[in-house]
CSV table of C-alpha atoms in Angstrom, one decimal:
chain,number,residue,atom,x,y,z
B,1,MET,CA,-89.7,71.3,26.8
B,2,ALA,CA,-87.5,72.9,29.5
B,3,GLU,CA,-83.6,72.9,29.1
B,4,PRO,CA,-82.3,70.1,30.9
B,5,ALA,CA,-80.3,71.3,34.0
B,6,GLU,CA,-77.0,70.0,32.6
B,7,PHE,CA,-77.4,72.3,29.7
B,8,GLU,CA,-77.8,75.3,31.8
B,9,GLN,CA,-74.3,75.0,33.6
B,10,GLN,CA,-71.5,77.2,32.8
B,11,ASP,CA,-68.0,75.6,31.7
B,12,GLY,CA,-66.1,78.6,33.1
B,13,ALA,CA,-66.2,82.2,34.3
B,14,ASP,CA,-65.4,83.6,30.7
B,15,GLU,CA,-68.2,81.6,29.3
B,16,PRO,CA,-70.7,83.8,27.6
B,17,GLN,CA,-74.4,83.9,28.5
B,18,VAL,CA,-75.3,81.9,25.0
B,19,ARG,CA,-77.6,79.0,25.4
B,20,SER,CA,-76.5,77.7,22.3
B,21,MET,CA,-73.0,77.3,23.4
B,22,ARG,CA,-73.9,75.6,26.8
B,23,VAL,CA,-76.0,73.1,25.2
B,24,ALA,CA,-73.1,72.4,22.4
B,25,ALA,CA,-70.8,71.9,25.5
B,26,ALA,CA,-73.3,69.4,27.2
B,27,LEU,CA,-73.8,67.6,24.2
B,28,THR,CA,-70.0,67.3,23.5
B,29,ARG,CA,-69.6,66.0,27.2
B,30,LYS,CA,-72.5,63.4,26.7
B,31,GLY,CA,-71.4,62.1,23.5
B,32,GLY,CA,-73.4,60.5,20.8
B,33,ASP,CA,-74.0,61.8,17.2
B,34,GLU,CA,-76.4,65.1,18.3
B,35,PHE,CA,-74.8,68.6,18.2
B,36,VAL,CA,-75.7,72.1,18.0
B,37,LYS,CA,-75.6,74.7,15.0
B,38,PRO,CA,-76.1,78.2,16.4
B,39,GLY,CA,-79.4,79.7,14.8
B,40,LYS,CA,-77.6,82.6,13.4
B,41,LEU,CA,-75.3,80.4,11.4
B,42,VAL,CA,-78.3,78.4,10.0
B,43,GLU,CA,-80.1,81.5,8.9
B,44,VAL,CA,-77.0,83.5,7.5
B,45,ARG,CA,-77.6,83.6,3.8
B,46,PHE,CA,-75.4,83.0,1.0
B,47,VAL,CA,-74.0,85.9,-1.3
B,48,LYS,CA,-75.8,85.8,-4.5
B,49,GLY,CA,-74.4,83.4,-7.1
B,50,GLN,CA,-72.7,81.5,-4.3
B,51,SER,CA,-73.4,78.4,-2.4
B,52,LEU,CA,-71.7,75.5,-0.6
B,53,SER,CA,-71.4,72.1,-2.4
B,54,LEU,CA,-72.7,69.2,-0.3
B,55,THR,CA,-69.4,67.8,0.7
B,56,ALA,CA,-68.3,71.4,2.1
B,57,SER,CA,-71.7,71.8,3.9
B,58,ARG,CA,-70.7,68.5,5.4
B,59,LEU,CA,-67.1,69.7,6.6
B,60,LEU,CA,-68.7,72.8,7.9
B,61,ALA,CA,-71.1,70.9,10.1
B,62,LEU,CA,-68.2,68.5,11.2
B,63,MET,CA,-66.4,71.8,12.2
B,64,ILE,CA,-69.1,73.1,14.4
B,65,LEU,CA,-69.8,69.8,15.9
B,66,THR,CA,-66.0,69.3,16.6
B,67,ALA,CA,-65.5,73.0,18.1
B,68,GLY,CA,-68.5,72.4,20.1
B,69,GLY,CA,-69.2,74.9,23.0
B,70,ASP,CA,-65.7,76.5,22.3
B,71,ALA,CA,-66.9,77.5,18.9
B,72,TRP,CA,-67.1,81.2,20.0
B,73,ARG,CA,-63.5,81.5,21.3
B,74,ASP,CA,-60.7,83.3,19.4
B,75,THR,CA,-58.9,79.8,18.8
B,76,THR,CA,-58.2,77.1,16.6
B,77,HIS,CA,-59.8,73.9,16.4
B,78,ARG,CA,-58.7,70.5,15.2
B,79,MET,CA,-60.1,67.5,13.4
B,80,ARG,CA,-58.5,64.3,12.2
B,81,LYS,CA,-58.4,64.0,8.3
B,82,ALA,CA,-59.8,60.2,8.8
B,83,ASP,CA,-63.0,61.8,10.4
B,84,ILE,CA,-63.7,63.8,7.2
B,85,ARG,CA,-62.6,61.1,4.7
B,86,ARG,CA,-65.2,58.5,5.7
B,87,GLY,CA,-63.9,55.7,3.4
B,88,HIS,CA,-62.0,57.8,0.8
B,89,LYS,CA,-58.3,56.8,0.7
B,90,GLY,CA,-57.1,60.4,-0.6
B,91,ASN,CA,-57.1,63.4,1.1
B,92,GLU,CA,-57.2,65.7,-2.3
B,93,ARG,CA,-61.0,66.3,-1.6
B,94,ILE,CA,-60.3,67.6,1.9
B,95,VAL,CA,-58.0,70.4,0.2
B,96,ASP,CA,-61.0,71.4,-2.2
B,97,MET,CA,-63.6,71.4,0.7
B,98,LEU,CA,-61.2,73.9,2.6
B,99,GLU,CA,-60.5,76.2,-0.2
B,100,GLU,CA,-64.3,76.2,-1.1
B,101,LEU,CA,-65.1,77.2,2.6
B,102,HIS,CA,-62.6,80.0,2.5
B,103,ARG,CA,-64.0,81.5,-0.8
B,104,THR,CA,-67.5,81.4,-0.2
B,105,LEU,CA,-69.1,84.5,1.0
B,106,PHE,CA,-72.2,85.0,3.3
B,107,ALA,CA,-74.2,88.0,3.8
B,108,GLU,CA,-76.4,89.8,6.4
B,109,ASP,CA,-78.2,93.2,6.7
B,110,ASP,CA,-76.2,95.8,8.3
B,111,THR,CA,-75.7,99.4,8.7
B,112,SER,CA,-73.0,101.5,6.9
B,113,TRP,CA,-70.6,104.1,8.5
B,114,ARG,CA,-73.5,106.9,7.8
B,115,GLY,CA,-76.1,104.7,9.5
B,116,LYS,CA,-77.5,103.6,5.9
B,117,ARG,CA,-79.2,100.3,5.4
B,118,ALA,CA,-76.3,98.2,3.8
B,119,THR,CA,-75.4,94.7,3.1
B,120,LYS,CA,-72.1,93.1,4.9
B,121,ARG,CA,-70.3,90.0,3.0
B,122,PHE,CA,-67.9,87.8,4.9
B,123,ASN,CA,-66.3,84.5,5.3
B,124,LEU,CA,-66.8,81.7,8.0
B,125,ILE,CA,-63.2,80.5,8.0
B,126,GLN,CA,-60.3,82.7,8.6
B,127,ALA,CA,-57.4,80.4,8.5
B,128,SER,CA,-56.7,76.7,8.4
B,129,TRP,CA,-53.9,74.5,8.4
B,130,GLU,CA,-53.4,71.0,6.9
B,131,GLU,CA,-50.8,68.8,7.8
B,132,VAL,CA,-48.8,67.4,4.9
B,133,GLU,CA,-47.9,64.0,4.9
B,134,ASP,CA,-44.6,62.2,4.3
B,135,GLY,CA,-44.6,59.7,1.3
B,136,ASP,CA,-48.0,57.9,0.9
B,137,ARG,CA,-49.2,58.1,4.5
B,138,GLU,CA,-52.9,58.9,4.9
B,139,THR,CA,-52.8,60.3,8.5
B,140,GLY,CA,-52.8,63.7,9.6
B,141,TRP,CA,-55.0,66.7,11.1
B,142,ILE,CA,-56.4,69.9,9.8
B,143,GLU,CA,-56.9,72.9,12.0
B,144,TRP,CA,-58.9,75.9,11.3
B,145,GLN,CA,-60.0,79.2,13.1
B,146,PHE,CA,-63.4,81.0,12.5
B,147,THR,CA,-63.7,84.5,11.5
B,148,PRO,CA,-64.6,87.2,13.9
B,149,ASP,CA,-67.8,87.6,12.2
B,150,ALA,CA,-68.7,83.9,12.4
B,151,ARG,CA,-67.9,83.9,16.1
B,152,ARG,CA,-69.9,86.9,16.3
B,153,LEU,CA,-72.9,85.4,14.9
B,154,ILE,CA,-72.1,82.4,17.2
B,155,GLN,CA,-72.4,84.7,20.4
B,156,GLU,CA,-75.3,86.5,19.2
B,157,SER,CA,-77.5,83.2,18.8
B,158,GLN,CA,-79.7,82.6,21.6
B,159,THR,CA,-81.4,79.7,19.5
B,160,TYR,CA,-80.2,76.8,18.0
B,161,ALA,CA,-80.8,73.5,15.9
B,162,VAL,CA,-79.9,70.2,17.2
B,163,MET,CA,-79.1,67.9,14.4
B,164,ASN,CA,-77.9,64.5,14.1
B,165,ARG,CA,-74.5,63.7,12.8
B,166,GLN,CA,-75.6,60.8,10.8
B,167,ALA,CA,-78.2,62.5,9.2
B,168,VAL,CA,-76.3,65.3,8.3
B,169,LEU,CA,-73.5,62.9,6.4
B,170,GLY,CA,-76.5,60.6,5.0
B,171,PHE,CA,-77.9,63.3,2.9
B,172,ARG,CA,-77.3,63.3,-0.8
B,173,SER,CA,-78.4,66.8,-1.7
B,174,ALA,CA,-77.3,69.9,-0.3
B,175,TYR,CA,-80.4,71.6,-0.6
B,176,ALA,CA,-81.9,68.6,1.6
B,177,LEU,CA,-79.1,69.2,4.2
B,178,LYS,CA,-79.8,73.3,4.3
B,179,LEU,CA,-83.7,72.6,4.5
B,180,TYR,CA,-83.0,70.0,7.3
B,181,GLU,CA,-81.2,72.8,9.3
B,182,GLU,CA,-84.1,75.4,8.9
B,183,GLY,CA,-86.6,72.6,10.1
B,184,ALA,CA,-84.3,71.8,13.0
B,185,LEU,CA,-84.0,75.4,14.0
B,186,ARG,CA,-87.7,76.0,13.9
B,187,LEU,CA,-88.8,72.9,15.8
B,188,HIS,CA,-86.4,74.0,18.7
B,189,ARG,CA,-88.1,77.3,18.7
B,190,ARG,CA,-91.4,75.9,18.8
B,191,GLN,CA,-92.1,77.6,15.8
B,192,PRO,CA,-92.5,74.9,13.2
B,193,VAL,CA,-93.9,77.1,10.3
B,194,TRP,CA,-91.2,78.8,7.7
B,195,LYS,CA,-92.9,81.3,5.4
B,196,VAL,CA,-90.5,82.6,2.7
B,197,ASP,CA,-90.7,84.1,-0.6
B,198,VAL,CA,-89.3,82.4,-3.6
B,199,VAL,CA,-86.3,84.9,-3.6
B,200,GLY,CA,-85.6,84.2,-0.1
B,201,LEU,CA,-85.8,80.7,-0.6
B,202,ARG,CA,-83.3,80.8,-3.3
B,203,ALA,CA,-81.0,82.6,-1.1
B,204,ALA,CA,-81.5,80.5,1.9
B,205,LEU,CA,-80.8,77.0,-0.1
B,206,GLY,CA,-78.1,78.5,-2.1
B,207,ILE,CA,-80.0,78.4,-5.3
B,208,ASP,CA,-78.5,80.4,-8.3
B,209,LEU,CA,-81.1,82.6,-9.6
B,210,ASP,CA,-80.2,81.2,-13.3
B,211,LYS,CA,-81.2,78.1,-12.1
B,212,TYR,CA,-84.4,76.1,-12.0
B,213,LYS,CA,-86.1,79.4,-13.2
B,214,ASP,CA,-89.7,77.7,-13.7
B,215,PHE,CA,-90.9,77.0,-10.2
B,216,ALA,CA,-92.2,73.6,-11.4
B,217,GLN,CA,-88.4,72.7,-12.1
B,218,LEU,CA,-87.5,74.2,-8.7
B,219,ARG,CA,-90.4,72.0,-7.1
B,220,ARG,CA,-89.3,68.7,-8.9
B,221,LYS,CA,-85.7,69.1,-8.5
B,222,VAL,CA,-85.0,70.8,-5.3
B,223,LEU,CA,-88.1,70.6,-2.7
B,224,THR,CA,-89.5,67.1,-3.5
B,225,VAL,CA,-85.9,65.7,-3.4
B,226,ALA,CA,-85.2,67.6,-0.3
B,227,LYS,CA,-88.5,66.2,1.2
B,228,ALA,CA,-87.9,62.6,0.4
B,229,GLU,CA,-84.5,62.5,2.2
B,230,ILE,CA,-85.5,64.8,5.3
B,231,ASP,CA,-88.7,62.5,5.9
B,232,GLN,CA,-86.6,59.2,5.8
B,233,LEU,CA,-83.5,60.3,7.5
B,234,SER,CA,-84.6,62.8,10.1
B,235,HIS,CA,-86.4,63.1,13.3
B,236,PHE,CA,-89.3,65.1,11.5
B,237,THR,CA,-91.4,65.4,8.3
B,238,VAL,CA,-91.7,68.7,6.1
B,239,GLU,CA,-94.8,69.7,4.1
B,240,TRP,CA,-95.1,72.8,2.2
B,241,THR,CA,-98.1,74.9,0.7
B,242,GLU,CA,-97.5,77.6,-2.1
B,243,THR,CA,-99.1,80.9,-2.6
B,244,ARG,CA,-99.8,82.1,-5.9
B,245,ARG,CA,-100.2,85.6,-7.7
B,246,GLY,CA,-101.6,84.7,-10.8
B,247,ARG,CA,-100.2,81.6,-12.4
B,248,ALA,CA,-96.6,82.3,-10.5
B,249,VAL,CA,-95.8,81.0,-7.2
B,250,THR,CA,-94.6,83.9,-4.8
B,251,ASP,CA,-94.5,82.4,-1.5
B,252,ILE,CA,-93.9,79.0,0.2
B,253,GLU,CA,-94.7,78.0,3.7
B,254,PHE,CA,-93.2,75.0,5.2
B,255,ARG,CA,-94.4,73.0,7.9
B,256,PHE,CA,-91.9,70.8,10.0
B,257,VAL,CA,-93.9,68.0,12.0
B,258,PRO,CA,-92.0,65.8,14.7
B,259,LYS,CA,-92.3,62.1,14.2
B,260,GLY,CA,-93.9,59.9,16.5
B,261,ALA,CA,-91.6,57.5,18.4
B,262,PRO,CA,-91.9,54.4,15.8
B,263,ALA,CA,-91.2,56.6,12.9
B,264,GLN,CA,-88.2,58.2,14.8
B,265,ILE,CA,-86.9,54.6,15.4
B,266,ALA,CA,-87.2,53.7,11.7
B,267,ALA,CA,-85.2,56.7,10.9
B,268,VAL,CA,-82.5,55.7,13.4
B,269,ASP,CA,-82.5,52.3,12.0
B,270,GLU,CA,-82.3,53.6,8.3
B,271,LEU,CA,-79.2,55.9,9.5
B,272,GLU,CA,-77.5,52.7,10.7
B,273,ARG,CA,-77.8,50.9,7.3
B,274,HIS,CA,-75.2,51.0,4.6
B,275,SER,CA,-76.5,54.0,2.3
B,276,THR,CA,-76.6,51.2,-1.0
B,277,GLY,CA,-80.2,50.9,-1.7
B,278,ARG,CA,-81.3,53.7,0.5
B,279,GLN,CA,-83.1,55.4,-2.2
B,280,ALA,CA,-84.8,52.0,-3.3
B,281,ARG,CA,-86.1,51.9,0.2
B,282,ARG,CA,-87.2,55.5,0.3
B,283,GLU,CA,-89.3,55.0,-2.9
B,284,GLY,CA,-90.8,51.7,-1.8
B,285,LEU,CA,-88.8,49.4,-4.1
B,286,VAL,CA,-87.9,46.7,-1.8
B,287,GLU,CA,-89.6,43.7,-0.6
B,288,THR,CA,-88.9,41.2,2.4
B,289,LEU,CA,-86.8,38.5,1.2
B,290,VAL,CA,-88.1,35.0,2.5
B,291,ASN,CA,-85.3,33.0,4.1
B,292,THR,CA,-83.8,30.5,1.8
B,293,ASP,CA,-80.4,31.3,2.2
B,294,PRO,CA,-78.6,28.5,4.1
B,295,MET,CA,-76.1,31.0,5.3
B,296,ILE,CA,-78.6,32.5,7.4
B,297,SER,CA,-79.7,30.9,10.6
B,298,PRO,CA,-83.5,30.9,11.7
B,299,VAL,CA,-82.5,33.4,14.5
B,300,GLU,CA,-81.1,35.7,12.2
B,301,ALA,CA,-83.8,35.2,9.9
B,302,SER,CA,-86.6,35.8,12.5
B,303,GLU,CA,-85.1,39.4,13.2
B,304,PRO,CA,-85.7,42.7,11.3
B,305,VAL,CA,-82.1,43.3,10.1
B,306,ALA,CA,-81.0,45.4,7.2
B,307,GLY,CA,-80.5,43.2,4.4
B,308,THR,CA,-83.7,40.8,4.8
B,309,GLU,CA,-84.9,43.5,2.1
B,310,VAL,CA,-83.7,43.4,-1.7
B,311,ALA,CA,-84.5,45.4,-4.8
B,312,SER,CA,-87.7,44.3,-6.1
B,313,VAL,CA,-85.7,44.1,-9.6
B,314,LEU,CA,-84.0,40.8,-8.1
B,315,LYS,CA,-87.3,39.4,-7.3
B,316,LYS,CA,-88.9,40.2,-10.6
B,317,VAL,CA,-86.0,39.0,-12.5
B,318,THR,CA,-86.0,35.4,-10.6
B,319,ALA,CA,-89.9,35.1,-10.5
B,320,ALA,CA,-89.8,36.0,-14.4
B,321,LEU,CA,-87.6,33.0,-15.1
B,322,ALA,CA,-90.6,30.8,-14.7
B,323,ALA,CA,-92.7,32.4,-17.4
B,324,SER,CA,-89.7,33.0,-19.8
B,325,ASP,CA,-88.6,30.8,-22.6
B,326,ARG,CA,-85.5,29.7,-20.9
B,327,GLY,CA,-83.5,30.8,-23.9
B,328,ARG,CA,-80.1,32.3,-23.2
B,329,ASP,CA,-79.0,36.1,-24.0
B,330,THR,CA,-76.3,35.5,-26.6
B,331,ALA,CA,-76.0,38.9,-27.3
B,332,ASN,CA,-74.0,39.4,-24.3
B,333,GLU,CA,-71.4,36.9,-24.4
B,334,ALA,CA,-69.8,38.3,-21.2
B,335,TRP,CA,-72.9,37.1,-19.2
B,336,ALA,CA,-73.5,33.8,-21.0
B,337,ARG,CA,-73.5,32.3,-17.5
B,338,PHE,CA,-72.4,32.8,-14.0
B,339,PRO,CA,-68.9,31.7,-13.5
B,340,ASP,CA,-68.4,28.4,-11.2
B,341,GLY,CA,-65.1,29.2,-9.7
B,342,PRO,CA,-63.1,32.3,-8.3
B,343,LEU,CA,-63.7,35.3,-10.0
B,344,HIS,CA,-60.5,36.3,-11.2
B,345,PHE,CA,-59.6,35.0,-14.7
B,346,GLY,CA,-61.7,35.4,-17.8
B,347,VAL,CA,-64.5,38.1,-19.4
B,348,THR,CA,-67.5,37.1,-17.3
B,349,GLU,CA,-65.2,36.4,-14.1
B,350,GLN,CA,-63.8,40.2,-14.6
B,351,ALA,CA,-67.1,41.8,-15.1
B,352,ALA,CA,-68.6,39.9,-12.2
B,353,ARG,CA,-65.8,40.8,-9.9
B,354,ALA,CA,-66.2,44.6,-10.9
B,355,ILE,CA,-69.7,44.7,-9.8
B,356,GLY,CA,-68.8,42.9,-6.7
B,357,VAL,CA,-66.2,45.3,-5.7
B,358,GLN,CA,-68.5,48.3,-6.6
B,359,HIS,CA,-71.7,47.2,-4.8
B,360,GLY,CA,-70.3,44.5,-2.3
B,361,GLY,CA,-69.7,46.8,0.5
B,362,GLY,CA,-66.2,45.9,1.1
B,363,TRP,CA,-66.8,42.1,1.2
B,364,ASP,CA,-64.7,39.5,-0.6
B,365,VAL,CA,-66.2,38.9,-3.8
B,366,ASP,CA,-65.6,35.2,-3.9
B,367,VAL,CA,-67.5,34.9,-0.7
B,368,ILE,CA,-70.4,36.8,-2.2
B,369,ALA,CA,-70.7,34.9,-5.1
B,370,ASP,CA,-70.6,31.4,-3.2
B,371,ALA,CA,-73.7,32.7,-1.3
B,372,TYR,CA,-75.2,33.7,-4.7
B,373,ARG,CA,-74.7,30.4,-6.0
B,374,LYS,CA,-76.3,28.5,-3.0
B,375,HIS,CA,-79.1,31.1,-3.1
B,376,MET,CA,-80.0,30.9,-6.7
B,377,GLY,CA,-79.5,27.2,-7.1
B,378,ASP,CA,-80.9,25.5,-10.1
B,379,ARG,CA,-82.2,28.5,-11.2
B,380,LEU,CA,-78.7,29.9,-11.8
B,381,ALA,CA,-78.5,27.6,-14.9
B,382,VAL,CA,-81.0,29.2,-16.8
B,383,LEU,CA,-80.1,32.8,-16.2
B,384,SER,CA,-77.8,34.8,-18.6
B,385,GLY,CA,-77.3,38.0,-20.4
B,386,LYS,CA,-78.7,41.2,-19.0
B,387,LYS,CA,-81.1,39.5,-16.4
B,388,LEU,CA,-78.0,37.6,-15.0
B,389,GLU,CA,-76.2,41.1,-14.7
B,390,ARG,CA,-78.9,42.6,-12.9
B,391,SER,CA,-79.6,39.8,-10.6
B,392,TRP,CA,-75.8,39.5,-9.5
B,393,LYS,CA,-75.8,43.2,-9.1
B,394,GLY,CA,-78.9,43.1,-6.7
B,395,TRP,CA,-77.5,40.2,-4.8
B,396,CYS,CA,-74.3,42.2,-4.0
B,397,GLU,CA,-76.3,45.2,-3.0
B,398,THR,CA,-78.6,42.9,-0.5
B,399,PHE,CA,-75.5,41.1,0.7
B,400,ALA,CA,-73.8,44.1,1.9
B,401,ASN,CA,-77.3,45.9,3.2
B,402,ARG,CA,-77.6,42.4,5.5
B,403,ARG,CA,-74.3,42.3,6.7
B,404,GLY,CA,-73.1,45.9,7.0
B,405,ARG,CA,-69.4,46.5,6.5
B,406,PRO,CA,-66.9,43.6,6.9
C-alpha cells in the first residue's frame, strides 16, 4: 500500500530524507496508539550474553514513541514518570529500567580502521535525567538522549515497523515483544517471511546461549509462548517451519500473516479488556455467562462486553454442587462459609478481602461481595473450603473484566 500523502510531507528544511521519521512525525500528529520503530533499531542484535528485560524493552519502545519524528535529532526527549509506571505507585522500577538500558550493549557488523571485518558494540542511551521528588510525591519527568550510534541507525533506516502501543504494553514475554517487532517490520516491507538460523534467532531475540540449549525447550518456552501472545494481541499471526540437519534444527522460517478485519477487531477488543483473564481467554478456558446477575440490565447483557465471560473453573465449581454430597470442607476453617457482612474483621473476612483486592481490578471489595452473594443465591450456603475460595476468586476476576477499571 502506498504511503499516505501526509506521511511524505517534511516537517522542516533540516528534516532528513528518511521515510521512517516522516511517518513517525505524521503518526505523532495524528495521535492514537500506533507508532514507528525504525527498521535498523528492530534488527540490531544484542551482544552475546546480554538482552533487555520485558520492562526495559517496553520503556525503550515508549521512548521511541515519545521521541517520534525527532528521534534522529541530537537533542533530549522527555516523558512523565506516570506514563511509565502504569498503575505502580513507586518510581524505583523506573531507575532499574533506565540503568538497564544504559548498560545493555548492542552489536552490528562493521569494518576496522584497517578495512577488516569487525563487530561494533554500542549503547542506545547516551544520558538520562530523572527528577528527584520532594517527600512522597509520585510526580516527575525523565529526560534522555539517544547515542550518536542510535541516531545514525535511525537516520539510515528506510524501512520501519508500525506497532501498537497497547499491544507492546500487553505482552508478558520479552521474546513475544521482540518477535512482534520483527513481524511488524517484515509485513511493512511486504516480505512476510523471515528465515534465520538458530544462532541468529538467539541473537535477535536476546536468548542466552546457555539457556534452552535443547531446541525442544526453546520451541516450548519461547516460540510457542510468543506465538500465542502475538496471535491474540497483534494485527497478524505467526507460523514457522523448522529445517533439520539430521536430528538437529538448524534454521527456522517464520511467516507473518495479516489478520482479516474480524480478527483485527477481536484483537483490538482484547487490548481494551483488563489483562486479568487474558491467558484464560487465549487458551479457551472461558465461557459465556448467562445473565443471572440482577445488577446487569437486559441491555447490558445483550451486548458483547468484557466480563460476560468467566473462567470455566467458576462454572465447573458451581455446576458440580448439584452432584456433590453437599458436605462442608472443614479442613479449611478460613473458608467454612462466605461472610454475610463487610469484609473487614475475622479470619474468613480478611482472607476474602485479600483475594478481592488482588483480583478485583480496584473495585470496592464489599461491592464485589454484594454482587457475588446476589449471583450465587442459595448455592452459596452449600459452598465451602477450596471450592468456595476458587469460586470467590473467579468471581472477582469476572467482576473486574466485566466492568473494567473503576
